[in-house]
């Protein structure tokens, strides 16, 4: 049985690509996140108080000024970053039974920073956005990287998630770390 996903994808109009297309194709992102949810091991699946009917989350694409403001407000770092994740499971949100989807939280990605990182790392913007979405997704599930060892484990899991959606990345940890926004 497929896992149900209620996904909201947001992108301000002014950030649409020059060709009129969007980075925020809800169907594409829903397919990717659905595949990631289905790839989770039983230990990785968030349950809340009851086995959930499904999951919901928000994926927002923004620019450096907005993500800098969010980074300053919530992480006390006055600089842009590539991705922020706001996990709903970290807060005391009452779950009203199994009839509702379990809210995982919000992922916010800076298109400006993602574009720079994609160029420096030599891969497509789509690959970089998917990489960052996978990183935020793992944070929503409770993953963290307080040290290099846990970061390496988390990045390896990201590689596995990207493989689920047929995107290959080169996991050159020193290169990734040297090109990631603070």
Protein backbone atom coordinates (compact mmCIF):
# COMPACT_ATOMS: atom_id res chain seq x y z
CA UNK A 1 0.00 0.00 0.00
CA UNK A 2 1.39 3.40 -0.99
CA UNK A 3 2.09 5.98 1.67
CA UNK A 4 -0.16 9.02 1.28
CA UNK A 5 1.55 12.41 0.99
CA UNK A 6 -0.07 15.83 1.14
CA UNK A 7 2.57 18.18 -0.27
CA UNK A 8 2.46 21.94 -0.63
CA UNK A 9 5.11 23.37 -2.97
CA UNK A 10 5.61 27.13 -2.87
CA UNK A 11 7.62 29.42 -5.11
CA UNK A 12 7.20 33.17 -5.47
CA UNK A 13 6.40 34.15 -9.07
CA UNK A 14 9.45 36.38 -9.32
CA UNK A 15 11.67 33.32 -8.82
CA UNK A 16 10.29 31.40 -11.81
CA UNK A 17 12.89 30.49 -14.41
CA UNK A 18 13.37 32.83 -17.35
CA UNK A 19 11.73 30.31 -19.70
CA UNK A 20 8.48 30.58 -17.74
CA UNK A 21 8.82 27.12 -16.22
CA UNK A 22 8.87 26.49 -12.51
CA UNK A 23 11.34 24.75 -10.24
CA UNK A 24 8.35 23.91 -8.12
CA UNK A 25 6.46 21.30 -10.12
CA UNK A 26 4.24 19.88 -7.42
CA UNK A 27 3.79 16.57 -9.26
CA UNK A 28 7.55 16.06 -9.65
CA UNK A 29 8.32 16.89 -6.02
CA UNK A 30 5.41 14.77 -4.80
CA UNK A 31 6.78 11.80 -6.77
CA UNK A 32 10.25 12.30 -5.32
CA UNK A 33 9.13 12.70 -1.72
CA UNK A 34 6.71 9.79 -2.08
CA UNK A 35 9.60 7.60 -3.27
CA UNK A 36 11.69 8.71 -0.30
CA UNK A 37 8.90 7.93 2.16
CA UNK A 38 8.52 4.48 0.62
CA UNK A 39 12.29 3.90 0.89
CA UNK A 40 12.38 4.51 4.64
CA UNK A 41 13.21 1.61 6.90
CA UNK A 42 10.72 0.87 9.71
CA UNK A 43 13.04 2.62 12.20
CA UNK A 44 13.08 5.80 10.08
CA UNK A 45 9.30 6.11 9.66
CA UNK A 46 7.84 8.79 11.92
CA UNK A 47 4.78 7.55 13.76
CA UNK A 48 3.59 10.30 16.09
CA UNK A 49 1.14 9.01 18.67
CA UNK A 50 -0.63 6.69 16.23
CA UNK A 51 0.36 5.08 12.94
CA UNK A 52 -0.45 7.95 10.54
CA UNK A 53 -2.88 7.85 7.66
CA UNK A 54 -0.23 9.67 5.65
CA UNK A 55 2.15 12.58 5.86
CA UNK A 56 2.10 16.24 4.98
CA UNK A 57 4.88 18.72 4.43
CA UNK A 58 5.65 22.01 2.75
CA UNK A 59 8.52 22.59 0.32
CA UNK A 60 9.27 26.28 -0.30
CA UNK A 61 11.71 27.69 -2.82
CA UNK A 62 12.93 31.18 -2.05
CA UNK A 63 15.87 33.55 -2.54
CA UNK A 64 18.90 34.49 -0.44
CA UNK A 65 17.32 37.55 1.24
CA UNK A 66 14.36 35.53 2.56
CA UNK A 67 16.39 32.52 3.69
CA UNK A 68 18.91 34.88 5.33
CA UNK A 69 16.07 36.44 7.33
CA UNK A 70 14.81 32.98 8.37
CA UNK A 71 18.34 31.85 9.23
CA UNK A 72 18.83 34.99 11.36
CA UNK A 73 15.47 34.59 13.08
CA UNK A 74 15.60 30.86 13.83
CA UNK A 75 19.31 29.95 13.87
CA UNK A 76 20.81 33.32 14.88
CA UNK A 77 23.09 33.26 11.84
CA UNK A 78 22.90 36.47 9.80
CA UNK A 79 23.77 34.95 6.44
CA UNK A 80 22.03 33.04 3.67
CA UNK A 81 22.14 29.26 3.70
CA UNK A 82 21.13 26.60 1.21
CA UNK A 83 18.37 24.76 3.07
CA UNK A 84 16.45 25.09 6.32
CA UNK A 85 14.14 22.49 7.81
CA UNK A 86 11.48 23.19 10.39
CA UNK A 87 10.42 19.85 11.83
CA UNK A 88 6.86 19.74 13.16
CA UNK A 89 7.70 16.67 15.23
CA UNK A 90 10.06 18.78 17.39
CA UNK A 91 7.19 20.86 18.70
CA UNK A 92 4.28 19.87 20.87
CA UNK A 93 1.60 19.57 18.21
CA UNK A 94 -1.25 17.41 19.41
CA UNK A 95 -2.04 14.49 17.12
CA UNK A 96 -5.79 13.94 16.92
CA UNK A 97 -5.74 10.30 16.01
CA UNK A 98 -4.81 8.26 12.99
CA UNK A 99 -7.46 9.79 10.71
CA UNK A 100 -5.22 12.77 9.88
CA UNK A 101 -1.88 12.94 8.10
CA UNK A 102 1.15 13.45 10.32
CA UNK A 103 2.75 16.83 9.66
CA UNK A 104 6.49 16.48 9.08
CA UNK A 105 7.18 20.21 8.78
CA UNK A 106 8.63 22.64 6.25
CA UNK A 107 11.69 22.61 4.00
CA UNK A 108 12.91 25.98 2.68
CA UNK A 109 15.51 26.07 -0.12
CA UNK A 110 17.33 29.12 -1.50
CA UNK A 111 17.38 29.01 -5.29
CA UNK A 112 20.20 31.58 -5.31
CA UNK A 113 22.49 29.47 -3.13
CA UNK A 114 21.47 26.23 -4.86
CA UNK A 115 22.41 27.73 -8.25
CA UNK A 116 25.86 28.78 -7.00
CA UNK A 117 26.48 25.39 -5.40
CA UNK A 118 25.36 23.49 -8.51
CA UNK A 119 27.82 25.50 -10.62
CA UNK A 120 30.70 24.98 -8.16
CA UNK A 121 29.98 21.26 -7.81
CA UNK A 122 29.51 20.77 -11.56
CA UNK A 123 26.01 19.32 -11.63
CA UNK A 124 22.55 20.47 -12.65
CA UNK A 125 20.36 22.79 -10.61
CA UNK A 126 17.75 20.01 -10.48
CA UNK A 127 20.29 17.66 -8.88
CA UNK A 128 21.28 20.32 -6.34
CA UNK A 129 17.66 21.14 -5.46
CA UNK A 130 16.90 17.45 -5.02
CA UNK A 131 20.04 17.02 -2.89
CA UNK A 132 18.98 19.92 -0.67
CA UNK A 133 15.38 18.68 -0.45
CA UNK A 134 16.70 15.26 0.63
CA UNK A 135 18.84 16.92 3.29
CA UNK A 136 15.87 18.89 4.61
CA UNK A 137 13.67 15.77 4.46
CA UNK A 138 16.12 13.86 6.67
CA UNK A 139 16.14 16.74 9.15
CA UNK A 140 12.33 16.55 9.30
CA UNK A 141 12.71 12.87 10.21
CA UNK A 142 15.03 13.74 13.09
CA UNK A 143 18.44 13.30 11.48
CA UNK A 144 21.14 15.76 12.55
CA UNK A 145 24.86 16.27 11.95
CA UNK A 146 26.57 17.79 14.99
CA UNK A 147 29.93 16.30 13.92
CA UNK A 148 31.72 15.15 10.77
CA UNK A 149 30.92 11.47 11.36
CA UNK A 150 27.16 12.01 11.63
CA UNK A 151 27.29 14.37 8.64
CA UNK A 152 29.01 11.69 6.54
CA UNK A 153 26.31 9.15 7.50
CA UNK A 154 23.56 11.66 6.69
CA UNK A 155 25.11 12.56 3.33
CA UNK A 156 25.39 8.88 2.43
CA UNK A 157 21.67 8.48 3.18
CA UNK A 158 21.00 11.46 0.90
CA UNK A 159 22.87 9.67 -1.90
CA UNK A 160 20.57 6.67 -1.36
CA UNK A 161 17.47 8.89 -1.48
CA UNK A 162 18.60 10.49 -4.72
CA UNK A 163 19.22 7.04 -6.20
CA UNK A 164 15.55 6.24 -5.46
CA UNK A 165 14.58 8.98 -7.90
CA UNK A 166 17.32 8.10 -10.39
CA UNK A 167 19.62 11.03 -9.66
CA UNK A 168 23.26 10.15 -9.22
CA UNK A 169 25.61 12.40 -7.29
CA UNK A 170 29.30 12.16 -6.57
CA UNK A 171 29.75 12.07 -2.80
CA UNK A 172 33.04 13.94 -2.59
CA UNK A 173 32.67 14.94 1.06
CA UNK A 174 35.55 17.48 1.18
CA UNK A 175 34.26 19.17 -1.99
CA UNK A 176 30.68 19.23 -0.72
CA UNK A 177 31.75 20.66 2.63
CA UNK A 178 33.94 23.33 1.03
CA UNK A 179 31.11 24.46 -1.26
CA UNK A 180 28.23 24.44 1.18
CA UNK A 181 26.85 27.70 2.47
CA UNK A 182 27.49 28.16 6.20
